[in-house]
Each structure stands twice: as C-alpha cells, then as structure tokens.
mmCIF file of C-alpha atoms in Angstrom:
data_model
loop_
_atom_site.group_PDB
_atom_site.id
_atom_site.type_symbol
_atom_site.label_atom_id
_atom_site.label_comp_id
_atom_site.label_asym_id
_atom_site.label_seq_id
_atom_site.Cartn_x
_atom_site.Cartn_y
_atom_site.Cartn_z
ATOM 1 C CA UNK A 1 -53.624 31.422 10.964
ATOM 2 C CA UNK A 2 -57.072 31.199 8.783
ATOM 3 C CA UNK A 3 -57.399 29.494 5.821
ATOM 4 C CA UNK A 4 -57.839 32.628 4.118
ATOM 5 C CA UNK A 5 -54.232 33.607 5.103
ATOM 6 C CA UNK A 6 -52.835 30.402 4.838
ATOM 7 C CA UNK A 7 -53.920 30.458 1.219
ATOM 8 C CA UNK A 8 -52.293 33.802 1.039
ATOM 9 C CA UNK A 9 -48.836 32.830 2.340
ATOM 10 C CA UNK A 10 -48.235 30.033 0.148
ATOM 11 C CA UNK A 11 -49.293 32.533 -3.591
ATOM 12 C CA UNK A 12 -46.550 35.115 -1.928
ATOM 13 C CA UNK A 13 -44.127 31.164 -1.087
ATOM 14 C CA UNK A 14 -44.809 29.721 -4.280
ATOM 15 C CA UNK A 15 -44.250 33.368 -5.914
ATOM 16 C CA UNK A 16 -41.410 34.242 -3.961
ATOM 17 C CA UNK A 17 -39.702 30.232 -5.129
ATOM 18 C CA UNK A 18 -41.165 31.423 -8.294
ATOM 19 C CA UNK A 19 -39.111 34.652 -8.833
ATOM 20 C CA UNK A 20 -35.966 33.264 -7.238
ATOM 21 C CA UNK A 21 -35.746 30.510 -9.906
ATOM 22 C CA UNK A 22 -36.215 33.096 -12.488
ATOM 23 C CA UNK A 23 -32.978 34.859 -11.472
ATOM 24 C CA UNK A 24 -30.708 31.997 -10.821
ATOM 25 C CA UNK A 25 -32.463 30.947 -14.858
ATOM 26 C CA UNK A 26 -31.433 34.584 -15.567
ATOM 27 C CA UNK A 27 -28.001 34.703 -14.389
ATOM 28 C CA UNK A 28 -27.207 30.344 -15.330
ATOM 29 C CA UNK A 29 -28.328 30.649 -18.768
ATOM 30 C CA UNK A 30 -28.565 33.349 -19.990
ATOM 31 C CA UNK A 31 -25.378 35.244 -18.896
ATOM 32 C CA UNK A 32 -23.172 32.086 -17.714
ATOM 33 C CA UNK A 33 -24.143 30.125 -21.515
ATOM 34 C CA UNK A 34 -25.505 32.559 -23.864
ATOM 35 C CA UNK A 35 -23.134 36.037 -22.565
ATOM 36 C CA UNK A 36 -20.933 34.707 -24.533
ATOM 37 C CA UNK A 37 -23.209 35.617 -28.462
ATOM 38 C CA UNK A 38 -23.540 38.508 -27.446
ATOM 39 C CA UNK A 39 -20.409 40.019 -27.101
ATOM 40 C CA UNK A 40 -18.437 37.849 -29.582
ATOM 41 C CA UNK A 41 -18.725 40.856 -32.025
ATOM 42 C CA UNK A 42 -17.127 43.221 -29.802
ATOM 43 C CA UNK A 43 -14.513 40.261 -28.534
ATOM 44 C CA UNK A 44 -13.968 40.178 -32.730
ATOM 45 C CA UNK A 45 -13.317 43.626 -32.433
ATOM 46 C CA UNK A 46 -11.296 44.042 -30.071
ATOM 47 C CA UNK A 47 -8.888 41.023 -30.558
ATOM 48 C CA UNK A 48 -9.597 39.876 -34.299
ATOM 49 C CA UNK A 49 -10.981 36.190 -32.847
ATOM 50 C CA UNK A 50 -12.122 33.976 -36.272
ATOM 51 C CA UNK A 51 -15.800 32.041 -36.267
ATOM 52 C CA UNK A 52 -13.083 29.337 -36.107
ATOM 53 C CA UNK A 53 -11.407 30.886 -32.962
ATOM 54 C CA UNK A 54 -15.298 31.850 -31.777
ATOM 55 C CA UNK A 55 -16.667 28.154 -32.108
ATOM 56 C CA UNK A 56 -13.419 26.340 -30.766
ATOM 57 C CA UNK A 57 -14.050 29.094 -27.433
ATOM 58 C CA UNK A 58 -18.125 28.088 -27.392
ATOM 59 C CA UNK A 59 -17.586 24.087 -27.485
ATOM 60 C CA UNK A 60 -16.082 25.170 -24.920
ATOM 61 C CA UNK A 61 -18.487 26.658 -22.972
ATOM 62 C CA UNK A 62 -20.751 23.932 -24.414
ATOM 63 C CA UNK A 63 -18.377 20.536 -23.096
ATOM 64 C CA UNK A 64 -18.509 22.127 -19.516
ATOM 65 C CA UNK A 65 -21.946 22.366 -19.339
ATOM 66 C CA UNK A 66 -21.771 18.799 -20.728
ATOM 67 C CA UNK A 67 -19.925 17.389 -17.462
ATOM 68 C CA UNK A 68 -21.786 20.171 -15.156
ATOM 69 C CA UNK A 69 -24.440 17.595 -16.239
ATOM 70 C CA UNK A 70 -23.421 14.392 -16.188
ATOM 71 C CA UNK A 71 -21.900 14.788 -12.774
ATOM 72 C CA UNK A 72 -25.698 16.139 -12.134
ATOM 73 C CA UNK A 73 -27.174 13.010 -12.332
ATOM 74 C CA UNK A 74 -25.076 11.105 -9.999
ATOM 75 C CA UNK A 75 -24.781 14.688 -7.146
ATOM 76 C CA UNK A 76 -26.581 14.245 -3.999
ATOM 77 C CA UNK A 77 -26.051 17.402 -3.154
ATOM 78 C CA UNK A 78 -29.415 19.457 -1.815
ATOM 79 C CA UNK A 79 -31.592 21.195 -4.897
ATOM 80 C CA UNK A 80 -30.383 24.755 -3.045
ATOM 81 C CA UNK A 81 -26.706 24.570 -2.087
ATOM 82 C CA UNK A 82 -25.984 23.437 -5.876
ATOM 83 C CA UNK A 83 -28.311 26.159 -6.789
ATOM 84 C CA UNK A 84 -26.065 28.706 -4.743
ATOM 85 C CA UNK A 85 -22.582 27.260 -5.940
ATOM 86 C CA UNK A 86 -23.561 27.252 -9.140
ATOM 87 C CA UNK A 87 -24.476 31.427 -9.367
ATOM 88 C CA UNK A 88 -21.261 31.647 -7.232
ATOM 89 C CA UNK A 89 -18.759 30.499 -9.615
ATOM 90 C CA UNK A 90 -20.577 32.199 -12.640
ATOM 91 C CA UNK A 91 -20.643 34.908 -11.968
ATOM 92 C CA UNK A 92 -17.173 35.161 -10.376
ATOM 93 C CA UNK A 93 -15.777 33.006 -13.684
ATOM 94 C CA UNK A 94 -17.221 35.751 -15.251
ATOM 95 C CA UNK A 95 -15.613 38.734 -13.664
ATOM 96 C CA UNK A 96 -12.788 36.551 -14.794
ATOM 97 C CA UNK A 97 -13.487 37.368 -18.479
ATOM 98 C CA UNK A 98 -13.673 40.886 -18.774
ATOM 99 C CA UNK A 99 -9.612 40.495 -16.561
ATOM 100 C CA UNK A 100 -8.059 38.041 -18.674
ATOM 101 C CA UNK A 101 -7.801 38.112 -22.506
ATOM 102 C CA UNK A 102 -5.842 34.821 -22.719
ATOM 103 C CA UNK A 103 -7.714 32.450 -25.720
ATOM 104 C CA UNK A 104 -7.031 29.427 -23.753
ATOM 105 C CA UNK A 105 -7.629 31.135 -20.270
ATOM 106 C CA UNK A 106 -11.013 32.263 -21.270
ATOM 107 C CA UNK A 107 -11.590 28.911 -23.234
ATOM 108 C CA UNK A 108 -11.570 27.587 -19.576
ATOM 109 C CA UNK A 109 -12.939 29.974 -18.079
ATOM 110 C CA UNK A 110 -16.400 29.988 -20.549
ATOM 111 C CA UNK A 111 -15.448 26.496 -19.253
ATOM 112 C CA UNK A 112 -16.055 26.292 -15.940
ATOM 113 C CA UNK A 113 -19.198 28.694 -16.343
ATOM 114 C CA UNK A 114 -20.327 25.839 -18.786
ATOM 115 C CA UNK A 115 -20.935 23.154 -15.211
ATOM 116 C CA UNK A 116 -22.359 25.478 -13.517
ATOM 117 C CA UNK A 117 -24.662 26.295 -15.776
ATOM 118 C CA UNK A 118 -25.842 23.062 -16.418
ATOM 119 C CA UNK A 119 -26.285 21.923 -12.435
ATOM 120 C CA UNK A 120 -28.437 25.660 -11.814
ATOM 121 C CA UNK A 121 -30.377 24.681 -15.244
ATOM 122 C CA UNK A 122 -30.930 20.793 -13.738
ATOM 123 C CA UNK A 123 -31.068 21.356 -9.941
ATOM 124 C CA UNK A 124 -33.537 24.297 -10.744
ATOM 125 C CA UNK A 125 -35.329 22.494 -13.444
ATOM 126 C CA UNK A 126 -36.506 19.692 -10.210
ATOM 127 C CA UNK A 127 -36.508 21.918 -6.939
ATOM 128 C CA UNK A 128 -38.832 25.115 -9.011
ATOM 129 C CA UNK A 129 -40.621 22.033 -10.378
ATOM 130 C CA UNK A 130 -41.038 19.899 -7.096
ATOM 131 C CA UNK A 131 -42.039 23.420 -4.977
ATOM 132 C CA UNK A 132 -44.286 25.183 -7.291
ATOM 133 C CA UNK A 133 -46.610 21.363 -7.440
ATOM 134 C CA UNK A 134 -46.724 21.021 -3.793
ATOM 135 C CA UNK A 135 -47.885 24.691 -3.003
ATOM 136 C CA UNK A 136 -50.275 24.088 -5.384
ATOM 137 C CA UNK A 137 -49.500 26.532 -8.163
ATOM 138 C CA UNK A 138 -47.683 24.436 -11.272
ATOM 139 C CA UNK A 139 -49.251 27.305 -13.420
ATOM 140 C CA UNK A 140 -46.336 29.127 -13.158
ATOM 141 C CA UNK A 141 -43.574 27.210 -14.274
ATOM 142 C CA UNK A 142 -43.507 29.094 -16.918
ATOM 143 C CA UNK A 143 -42.278 31.845 -14.478
ATOM 144 C CA UNK A 144 -39.304 30.499 -13.622
ATOM 145 C CA UNK A 145 -38.255 29.696 -17.408
ATOM 146 C CA UNK A 146 -38.846 32.869 -18.623
ATOM 147 C CA UNK A 147 -35.235 33.807 -16.643
ATOM 148 C CA UNK A 148 -33.804 32.662 -19.363
ATOM 149 C CA UNK A 149 -35.162 34.941 -21.978
ATOM 150 C CA UNK A 150 -35.240 37.843 -19.323
ATOM 151 C CA UNK A 151 -31.207 37.091 -18.950
ATOM 152 C CA UNK A 152 -31.026 36.985 -22.447
ATOM 153 C CA UNK A 153 -32.438 40.630 -22.712
ATOM 154 C CA UNK A 154 -30.216 42.043 -19.650
ATOM 155 C CA UNK A 155 -26.704 40.206 -21.411
ATOM 156 C CA UNK A 156 -28.130 41.616 -24.939
ATOM 157 C CA UNK A 157 -28.823 45.625 -23.605
ATOM 158 C CA UNK A 158 -26.144 45.505 -21.540
ATOM 159 C CA UNK A 159 -23.525 44.783 -24.855
ATOM 160 C CA UNK A 160 -25.935 47.364 -26.590
ATOM 161 C CA UNK A 161 -25.007 49.682 -23.936
ATOM 162 C CA UNK A 162 -21.335 48.863 -23.560
ATOM 163 C CA UNK A 163 -21.050 49.203 -27.835
ATOM 164 C CA UNK A 164 -22.914 53.021 -27.717
ATOM 165 C CA UNK A 165 -20.421 53.493 -25.530
ATOM 166 C CA UNK A 166 -17.417 51.742 -27.894
ATOM 167 C CA UNK A 167 -16.232 50.223 -24.762
ATOM 168 C CA UNK A 168 -14.462 47.400 -24.881
ATOM 169 C CA UNK A 169 -15.487 43.527 -24.940
ATOM 170 C CA UNK A 170 -13.418 43.220 -21.461
ATOM 171 C CA UNK A 171 -16.049 45.617 -20.102
ATOM 172 C CA UNK A 172 -19.219 43.849 -21.366
ATOM 173 C CA UNK A 173 -17.623 41.027 -18.821
ATOM 174 C CA UNK A 174 -16.894 42.655 -15.872
ATOM 175 C CA UNK A 175 -20.490 44.829 -16.057
ATOM 176 C CA UNK A 176 -22.333 41.066 -16.989
ATOM 177 C CA UNK A 177 -20.123 39.639 -13.114
ATOM 178 C CA UNK A 178 -21.400 42.176 -10.723
ATOM 179 C CA UNK A 179 -24.608 41.425 -12.252
ATOM 180 C CA UNK A 180 -24.469 37.751 -11.912
ATOM 181 C CA UNK A 181 -23.470 38.412 -8.366
ATOM 182 C CA UNK A 182 -26.078 40.424 -6.806
ATOM 183 C CA UNK A 183 -28.882 38.908 -7.990
ATOM 184 C CA UNK A 184 -27.370 35.618 -6.531
ATOM 185 C CA UNK A 185 -27.435 37.457 -3.862
ATOM 186 C CA UNK A 186 -30.492 38.876 -3.643
ATOM 187 C CA UNK A 187 -31.778 35.614 -4.049
ATOM 188 C CA UNK A 188 -29.559 33.532 -1.705
ATOM 189 C CA UNK A 189 -32.198 33.693 0.888
ATOM 190 C CA UNK A 190 -35.282 33.286 -1.364
ATOM 191 C CA UNK A 191 -33.289 29.710 -2.592
ATOM 192 C CA UNK A 192 -36.016 27.653 0.537
ATOM 193 C CA UNK A 193 -35.489 24.058 0.881
ATOM 194 C CA UNK A 194 -38.586 22.020 0.081
ATOM 195 C CA UNK A 195 -40.236 20.496 2.396
ATOM 196 C CA UNK A 196 -40.017 16.705 -0.040
ATOM 197 C CA UNK A 197 -37.233 14.924 -0.597
ATOM 198 C CA UNK A 198 -34.075 17.192 -0.209
ATOM 199 C CA UNK A 199 -31.505 15.924 -1.148
ATOM 200 C CA UNK A 200 -33.105 13.402 -3.095
ATOM 201 C CA UNK A 201 -31.559 8.756 -3.180
ATOM 202 C CA UNK A 202 -28.896 9.059 -5.880
ATOM 203 C CA UNK A 203 -30.887 7.735 -8.733
ATOM 204 C CA UNK A 204 -30.501 4.804 -10.656
ATOM 205 C CA UNK A 205 -28.201 4.638 -13.766
ATOM 206 C CA UNK A 206 -30.003 2.538 -15.776
ATOM 207 C CA UNK A 207 -33.517 3.914 -15.680
ATOM 208 C CA UNK A 208 -32.396 6.170 -18.154
ATOM 209 C CA UNK A 209 -32.060 3.332 -20.923
ATOM 210 C CA UNK A 210 -35.275 2.354 -20.692
ATOM 211 C CA UNK A 211 -36.866 2.485 -24.631
ATOM 212 C CA UNK A 212 -39.170 6.137 -24.196
ATOM 213 C CA UNK A 213 -35.779 7.794 -22.516
ATOM 214 C CA UNK A 214 -33.458 7.045 -25.119
ATOM 215 C CA UNK A 215 -35.827 8.649 -27.266
ATOM 216 C CA UNK A 216 -36.496 11.822 -25.015
ATOM 217 C CA UNK A 217 -32.520 11.944 -25.055
ATOM 218 C CA UNK A 218 -32.047 11.068 -28.187
ATOM 219 C CA UNK A 219 -34.417 14.494 -29.135
ATOM 220 C CA UNK A 220 -33.406 16.899 -27.027
ATOM 221 C CA UNK A 221 -30.098 15.449 -28.133
ATOM 222 C CA UNK A 222 -31.243 17.083 -31.279
ATOM 223 C CA UNK A 223 -32.542 20.603 -29.678
ATOM 224 C CA UNK A 224 -29.361 21.374 -28.489
ATOM 225 C CA UNK A 225 -27.574 20.890 -31.909
ATOM 226 C CA UNK A 226 -30.298 22.371 -34.283
ATOM 227 C CA UNK A 227 -30.907 25.393 -31.969
ATOM 228 C CA UNK A 228 -27.335 26.892 -31.190
ATOM 229 C CA UNK A 229 -26.400 27.109 -34.930
ATOM 230 C CA UNK A 230 -28.142 30.682 -34.396
ATOM 231 C CA UNK A 231 -28.212 30.823 -30.551
ATOM 232 C CA UNK A 232 -24.859 31.278 -31.175
ATOM 233 C CA UNK A 233 -23.160 33.312 -34.267
ATOM 234 C CA UNK A 234 -27.392 34.885 -34.746
ATOM 235 C CA UNK A 235 -24.865 38.758 -33.876
ATOM 236 C CA UNK A 236 -22.096 37.711 -35.976
ATOM 237 C CA UNK A 237 -24.266 36.856 -38.683
ATOM 238 C CA UNK A 238 -26.197 39.986 -37.955
ATOM 239 C CA UNK A 239 -22.345 42.175 -38.129
ATOM 240 C CA UNK A 240 -22.413 41.213 -41.651
ATOM 241 C CA UNK A 241 -25.067 42.290 -42.302
ATOM 242 C CA UNK A 242 -25.075 45.628 -41.416
ATOM 243 C CA UNK A 243 -21.847 46.572 -39.356
ATOM 244 C CA UNK A 244 -23.543 48.986 -36.943
ATOM 245 C CA UNK A 245 -23.878 48.191 -33.691
ATOM 246 C CA UNK A 246 -27.319 49.956 -32.645
ATOM 247 C CA UNK A 247 -28.595 47.902 -34.994
ATOM 248 C CA UNK A 248 -26.991 44.346 -35.058
ATOM 249 C CA UNK A 249 -27.272 44.785 -31.698
ATOM 250 C CA UNK A 250 -30.298 43.581 -31.372
ATOM 251 C CA UNK A 251 -30.647 40.307 -32.773
ATOM 252 C CA UNK A 252 -29.924 39.405 -29.355
ATOM 253 C CA UNK A 253 -32.562 41.447 -27.012
ATOM 254 C CA UNK A 254 -35.436 40.418 -29.702
ATOM 255 C CA UNK A 255 -34.039 36.971 -29.173
ATOM 256 C CA UNK A 256 -34.421 37.042 -24.940
ATOM 257 C CA UNK A 257 -38.155 39.496 -24.817
ATOM 258 C CA UNK A 258 -39.729 36.352 -27.364
ATOM 259 C CA UNK A 259 -38.006 34.023 -24.841
ATOM 260 C CA UNK A 260 -39.425 36.024 -21.722
ATOM 261 C CA UNK A 261 -43.221 36.121 -23.433
ATOM 262 C CA UNK A 262 -43.142 32.213 -25.492
ATOM 263 C CA UNK A 263 -42.836 30.729 -21.935
ATOM 264 C CA UNK A 264 -45.472 32.269 -19.635
ATOM 265 C CA UNK A 265 -47.699 31.328 -22.680
ATOM 266 C CA UNK A 266 -46.566 27.983 -23.284
ATOM 267 C CA UNK A 267 -47.114 28.010 -20.171
ATOM 268 C CA UNK A 268 -51.032 28.559 -20.024
ATOM 269 C CA UNK A 269 -50.643 25.705 -23.381
ATOM 270 C CA UNK A 270 -51.080 23.241 -19.970
ATOM 271 C CA UNK A 271 -54.661 22.755 -20.488
ATOM 272 C CA UNK A 272 -55.268 22.108 -23.948
ATOM 273 C CA UNK A 273 -51.874 20.051 -24.914
ATOM 274 C CA UNK A 274 -49.726 17.160 -23.937
ATOM 275 C CA UNK A 275 -46.162 18.738 -23.003
ATOM 276 C CA UNK A 276 -45.447 16.722 -25.504
ATOM 277 C CA UNK A 277 -47.105 18.516 -28.445
ATOM 278 C CA UNK A 278 -46.185 21.669 -27.392
ATOM 279 C CA UNK A 279 -42.231 19.703 -27.257
ATOM 280 C CA UNK A 280 -42.823 19.367 -30.832
ATOM 281 C CA UNK A 281 -44.799 22.210 -32.075
ATOM 282 C CA UNK A 282 -41.495 24.705 -30.802
ATOM 283 C CA UNK A 283 -39.397 22.539 -33.080
ATOM 284 C CA UNK A 284 -41.098 22.595 -35.985
ATOM 285 C CA UNK A 285 -40.883 26.169 -35.143
ATOM 286 C CA UNK A 286 -37.924 26.783 -35.051
ATOM 287 C CA UNK A 287 -36.411 25.110 -37.139
ATOM 288 C CA UNK A 288 -38.746 27.278 -39.528
ATOM 289 C CA UNK A 289 -36.711 29.526 -37.569
ATOM 290 C CA UNK A 290 -33.144 28.379 -38.408
ATOM 291 C CA UNK A 291 -33.853 28.658 -41.626
ATOM 292 C CA UNK A 292 -35.404 31.871 -42.281
ATOM 293 C CA UNK A 293 -32.525 33.117 -43.560
ATOM 294 C CA UNK A 294 -31.936 32.307 -46.410
ATOM 295 C CA UNK A 295 -35.408 32.838 -47.639
ATOM 296 C CA UNK A 296 -36.281 36.359 -46.066
ATOM 297 C CA UNK A 297 -32.601 38.328 -47.244
ATOM 298 C CA UNK A 298 -31.292 40.861 -44.822
ATOM 299 C CA UNK A 299 -31.479 42.190 -41.630
ATOM 300 C CA UNK A 300 -35.654 40.969 -41.668
ATOM 301 C CA UNK A 301 -35.206 37.322 -41.518
ATOM 302 C CA UNK A 302 -31.710 37.612 -38.861
ATOM 303 C CA UNK A 303 -34.541 39.118 -36.829
ATOM 304 C CA UNK A 304 -37.721 36.709 -38.423
ATOM 305 C CA UNK A 305 -35.352 34.701 -37.202
ATOM 306 C CA UNK A 306 -34.093 35.970 -33.228
ATOM 307 C CA UNK A 307 -38.298 35.512 -32.724
ATOM 308 C CA UNK A 308 -38.753 32.007 -34.322
ATOM 309 C CA UNK A 309 -35.929 30.767 -32.496
ATOM 310 C CA UNK A 310 -36.144 32.637 -29.374
ATOM 311 C CA UNK A 311 -39.761 31.725 -28.651
ATOM 312 C CA UNK A 312 -39.493 28.203 -29.290
ATOM 313 C CA UNK A 313 -36.322 27.289 -27.431
ATOM 314 C CA UNK A 314 -37.208 28.034 -23.269
ATOM 315 C CA UNK A 315 -40.318 26.608 -24.683
ATOM 316 C CA UNK A 316 -39.188 23.257 -25.598
ATOM 317 C CA UNK A 317 -36.467 23.022 -22.620
ATOM 318 C CA UNK A 318 -39.993 23.461 -19.808
ATOM 319 C CA UNK A 319 -41.706 21.797 -22.334
ATOM 320 C CA UNK A 320 -39.279 18.870 -22.115
ATOM 321 C CA UNK A 321 -38.654 19.047 -18.492
ATOM 322 C CA UNK A 322 -41.702 18.970 -18.010
ATOM 323 C CA UNK A 323 -42.057 15.748 -19.632
ATOM 324 C CA UNK A 324 -39.534 13.911 -18.004
ATOM 325 C CA UNK A 325 -41.427 14.350 -15.109
ATOM 326 C CA UNK A 326 -44.189 13.563 -16.442
ATOM 327 C CA UNK A 327 -42.316 10.214 -17.845
ATOM 328 C CA UNK A 328 -39.270 9.239 -15.393
ATOM 329 C CA UNK A 329 -41.674 10.583 -11.517
ATOM 330 C CA UNK A 330 -38.228 9.740 -8.555
ATOM 331 C CA UNK A 331 -36.107 8.882 -11.286
ATOM 332 C CA UNK A 332 -36.635 12.527 -13.267
ATOM 333 C CA UNK A 333 -33.336 13.899 -11.405
ATOM 334 C CA UNK A 334 -31.893 11.716 -13.542
ATOM 335 C CA UNK A 335 -33.187 11.640 -16.919
ATOM 336 C CA UNK A 336 -33.147 15.461 -16.916
ATOM 337 C CA UNK A 337 -29.682 16.152 -16.750
ATOM 338 C CA UNK A 338 -29.265 12.979 -19.205
ATOM 339 C CA UNK A 339 -31.858 14.889 -21.314
ATOM 340 C CA UNK A 340 -29.221 18.334 -20.224
ATOM 341 C CA UNK A 341 -25.814 15.963 -21.271
ATOM 342 C CA UNK A 342 -28.259 15.350 -25.107
ATOM 343 C CA UNK A 343 -28.681 19.023 -25.330
ATOM 344 C CA UNK A 344 -25.141 19.975 -24.445
ATOM 345 C CA UNK A 345 -23.407 17.484 -26.917
ATOM 346 C CA UNK A 346 -25.034 18.568 -29.442
ATOM 347 C CA UNK A 347 -24.058 22.666 -28.474
ATOM 348 C CA UNK A 348 -20.505 21.207 -28.486
ATOM 349 C CA UNK A 349 -20.629 19.336 -32.265
ATOM 350 C CA UNK A 350 -22.260 22.464 -33.251
ATOM 351 C CA UNK A 351 -20.002 25.268 -33.519
ATOM 352 C CA UNK A 352 -17.352 22.712 -34.199
ATOM 353 C CA UNK A 353 -19.836 21.591 -37.685
ATOM 354 C CA UNK A 354 -20.968 25.665 -37.953
ATOM 355 C CA UNK A 355 -16.696 26.543 -38.365
ATOM 356 C CA UNK A 356 -15.669 22.963 -40.781
ATOM 357 C CA UNK A 357 -18.679 24.221 -43.140
ATOM 358 C CA UNK A 358 -17.581 27.863 -42.742
ATOM 359 C CA UNK A 359 -14.006 27.674 -44.003
ATOM 360 C CA UNK A 360 -14.969 25.274 -46.473
ATOM 361 C CA UNK A 361 -18.021 27.270 -48.291
ATOM 362 C CA UNK A 362 -17.686 30.278 -46.922
ATOM 363 C CA UNK A 363 -20.428 30.669 -46.075
ATOM 364 C CA UNK A 364 -23.682 29.904 -43.060
ATOM 365 C CA UNK A 365 -25.994 28.283 -45.338
ATOM 366 C CA UNK A 366 -25.080 24.407 -44.997
ATOM 367 C CA UNK A 367 -24.550 24.171 -41.256
ATOM 368 C CA UNK A 368 -28.259 26.147 -41.061
ATOM 369 C CA UNK A 369 -30.214 23.304 -43.261
ATOM 370 C CA UNK A 370 -28.532 20.544 -41.722
ATOM 371 C CA UNK A 371 -29.654 22.264 -37.697
ATOM 372 C CA UNK A 372 -33.136 22.760 -39.247
ATOM 373 C CA UNK A 373 -33.129 18.428 -40.303
ATOM 374 C CA UNK A 374 -32.104 18.071 -37.025
ATOM 375 C CA UNK A 375 -35.200 19.577 -35.943
ATOM 376 C CA UNK A 376 -37.089 18.000 -38.206
ATOM 377 C CA UNK A 377 -36.182 14.932 -37.785
ATOM 378 C CA UNK A 378 -36.122 14.674 -34.030
ATOM 379 C CA UNK A 379 -40.519 16.064 -33.844
ATOM 380 C CA UNK A 380 -40.868 13.768 -36.522
ATOM 381 C CA UNK A 381 -39.639 11.205 -33.430
ATOM 382 C CA UNK A 382 -41.815 12.775 -31.027
ATOM 383 C CA UNK A 383 -44.555 11.698 -32.684
ATOM 384 C CA UNK A 384 -44.767 8.357 -33.394
ATOM 385 C CA UNK A 385 -45.460 6.287 -30.467
ATOM 386 C CA UNK A 386 -45.573 9.288 -28.178
ATOM 387 C CA UNK A 387 -46.724 8.818 -24.880
ATOM 388 C CA UNK A 388 -49.729 11.665 -23.642
ATOM 389 C CA UNK A 389 -50.118 13.048 -20.802
#
C-alpha cells in the first residue's frame, strides 16, 4: 500500500473508531444513564410518581453507576468485550423497564443499567482515546464524547414523540430499548481491539491516592453532585411551569444538542487551552447554568439552564478524562474509574438531598444554590496549584 493509501486507511479507521465510540456513549449515557430524566414526567403522569420517589429511582441508577465504576478499577477484561457486554445489558434492561411497573423492580433495573453505563464510559474512554492517539487523530475525541449529547437528543426526541401521541411511559422505555439494541448491533464489528496492550495490566489501586489524584477525584465528584440536580430534574421543573408536553418536553433535547455542539467545539480548544483550564471553565459556566432558573423566571430560565449545563457537562467529562490520562499515564484507567466513582457518589447524594430539601422547603431553590456553590469551590481547587500540559 502506498503512502497516500496508508494515510487514507488510517483516517478511515480513526473515524470508524470515533463513530463507534460516539454510538456506544449515546446508548450507555444518553439512554442507559439519562433516559429516566425525560421519561420522568410521563411516569409521574402514569403512576403518580412523586419527586421523592423519583429521587430514589434516580439514586438507584446512580448507585449502580458507582458500583460499575468501582468494579472497572480492577476489571481485567479487554475493553471491547466490556463495552459490548455493557451495551447489551443496557438494551435489555431498558426494554424490561417498559414491561414491568413495580417500583422495586424498576429500581433494580435502573441500577443494573447504571453498572453497565459506567463500564461503557470508562472502557470507551480508555479504548477510544488510546486508539485515536495511535492513529494520530486525537482531535476526534470531541466526536467520541459528542455521543452522550447525541443519545440525549435521541432519548428526548423519542419522548417528545411519545408524549405527542399521548402514549405511556412504557412505550418510551420499549422504544429506547429497541434503539439501544439496534445501535449495539451496528457498531459491534467496529469495536476492534487496540494495537497496543489490551487487556491492560491490573492497575495499582494505591496509585489513585496520590495527592494530585485525590484532588482530581474530589473535584470530579463535586461535578457529579452539582450537575445531577438540573440533569435529573430539569424536565420536572419545566413541567411545573408549563404543563404542555410540547413545550416543557423540549428542555431535554435542547440539553443534549448543547452537549453535542460543545464537545466538538471544545476539542478544538486544546491548541489554545490545557485540559485543566477547559475543565475549570466548564465548572464555572455550569454553576451559572444551575442557578439561572432562580434569576430568569419561567421557561426561558429553564431553557438557558439546559444550554449552559448541557453545553458543559460533557466538556467537563472529556477534559477530565483527558487530564487523567495526562496525569496518570499507564494508570489512567484506574484514575478514570476512581473519578467516575466519585462522580457517581455525588449523583447518589444529589437526588436524595433534593428530595429532602423539596420536602422541607417546597421548592428547588436551596438545592440549586448548593449545587452551584460546590461547582464554584471545586473550580477554585482545580485552579490552585493546577498542573499544566
């Protein structure tokens, strides 16, 4: 093969890997982790689900995410096998959510989907970033992480269609389950093993407790707490203001669209800013987005929040994972998994605290202020003595 053909082949292989990563994250996070958010208003309508009960269901999903992230620290599986297994579990558990309406069984299914989602995020992050680097196309990382926003747009759009047809939440779950399995089947052959070491050696667990690693883990956990409140409850907050599903239902697709555009844009900023600087900026913009509904009333405030929070949450994820890869080197997967575990722990605490605060105060304002404060404080911590690329 001549040089021109070799370059073309590497480019096509890089794009195939990036698009496979995009699709995997669309299923894993856009559906496996966040389908509950746009379906929540329908479940409230169908089953009289309260905000408190919604918080417990969300926490079940986040608990599963924590278990999945912790298990990924020492899991010695080839990345592609872990990704495929996670995607299959997500598709099947999402389908099952449309067939069973027991509160306890729904919590179990959401927890299982959470475990699988964490596996896919951690292993796609290590597999895709390494593969793109080997192919000399690291700038395509933005395409990979745009998958989450793509999945959110698909999930939110499907829920809009279901609501417009006056169908039930079960129909939304079944539709997303079918989409998940179909996407998994399409990308299955594209999930090729990396040319380097795969499976990776078992990581050293103690390595993640270095001082710099601890700071990254704690700040990423603060991101999880600060982000989860609007991410889980934005559609429910919009529903309180505008009962028409054709209006409040747009909050989640807008959130996802902002995530798609922002990750692709942020990937191009690497030539001007370090991953750490992008991470810090993401926290500050997200903090503003979290409290904007308290400043701008009505649906406009909800939509601005969707843009600001949706436009930063995957930028932070991408920058955080890349910063972990830079800082930890061969132990990157252990650090990524530890950071994802902290993120999940923050998300477990978030809905529970929201449920308690809503019960005691009757509104979302105290929870939003607390979330924004944690994001701002963690941004300051990241800036202090921050390493530079």
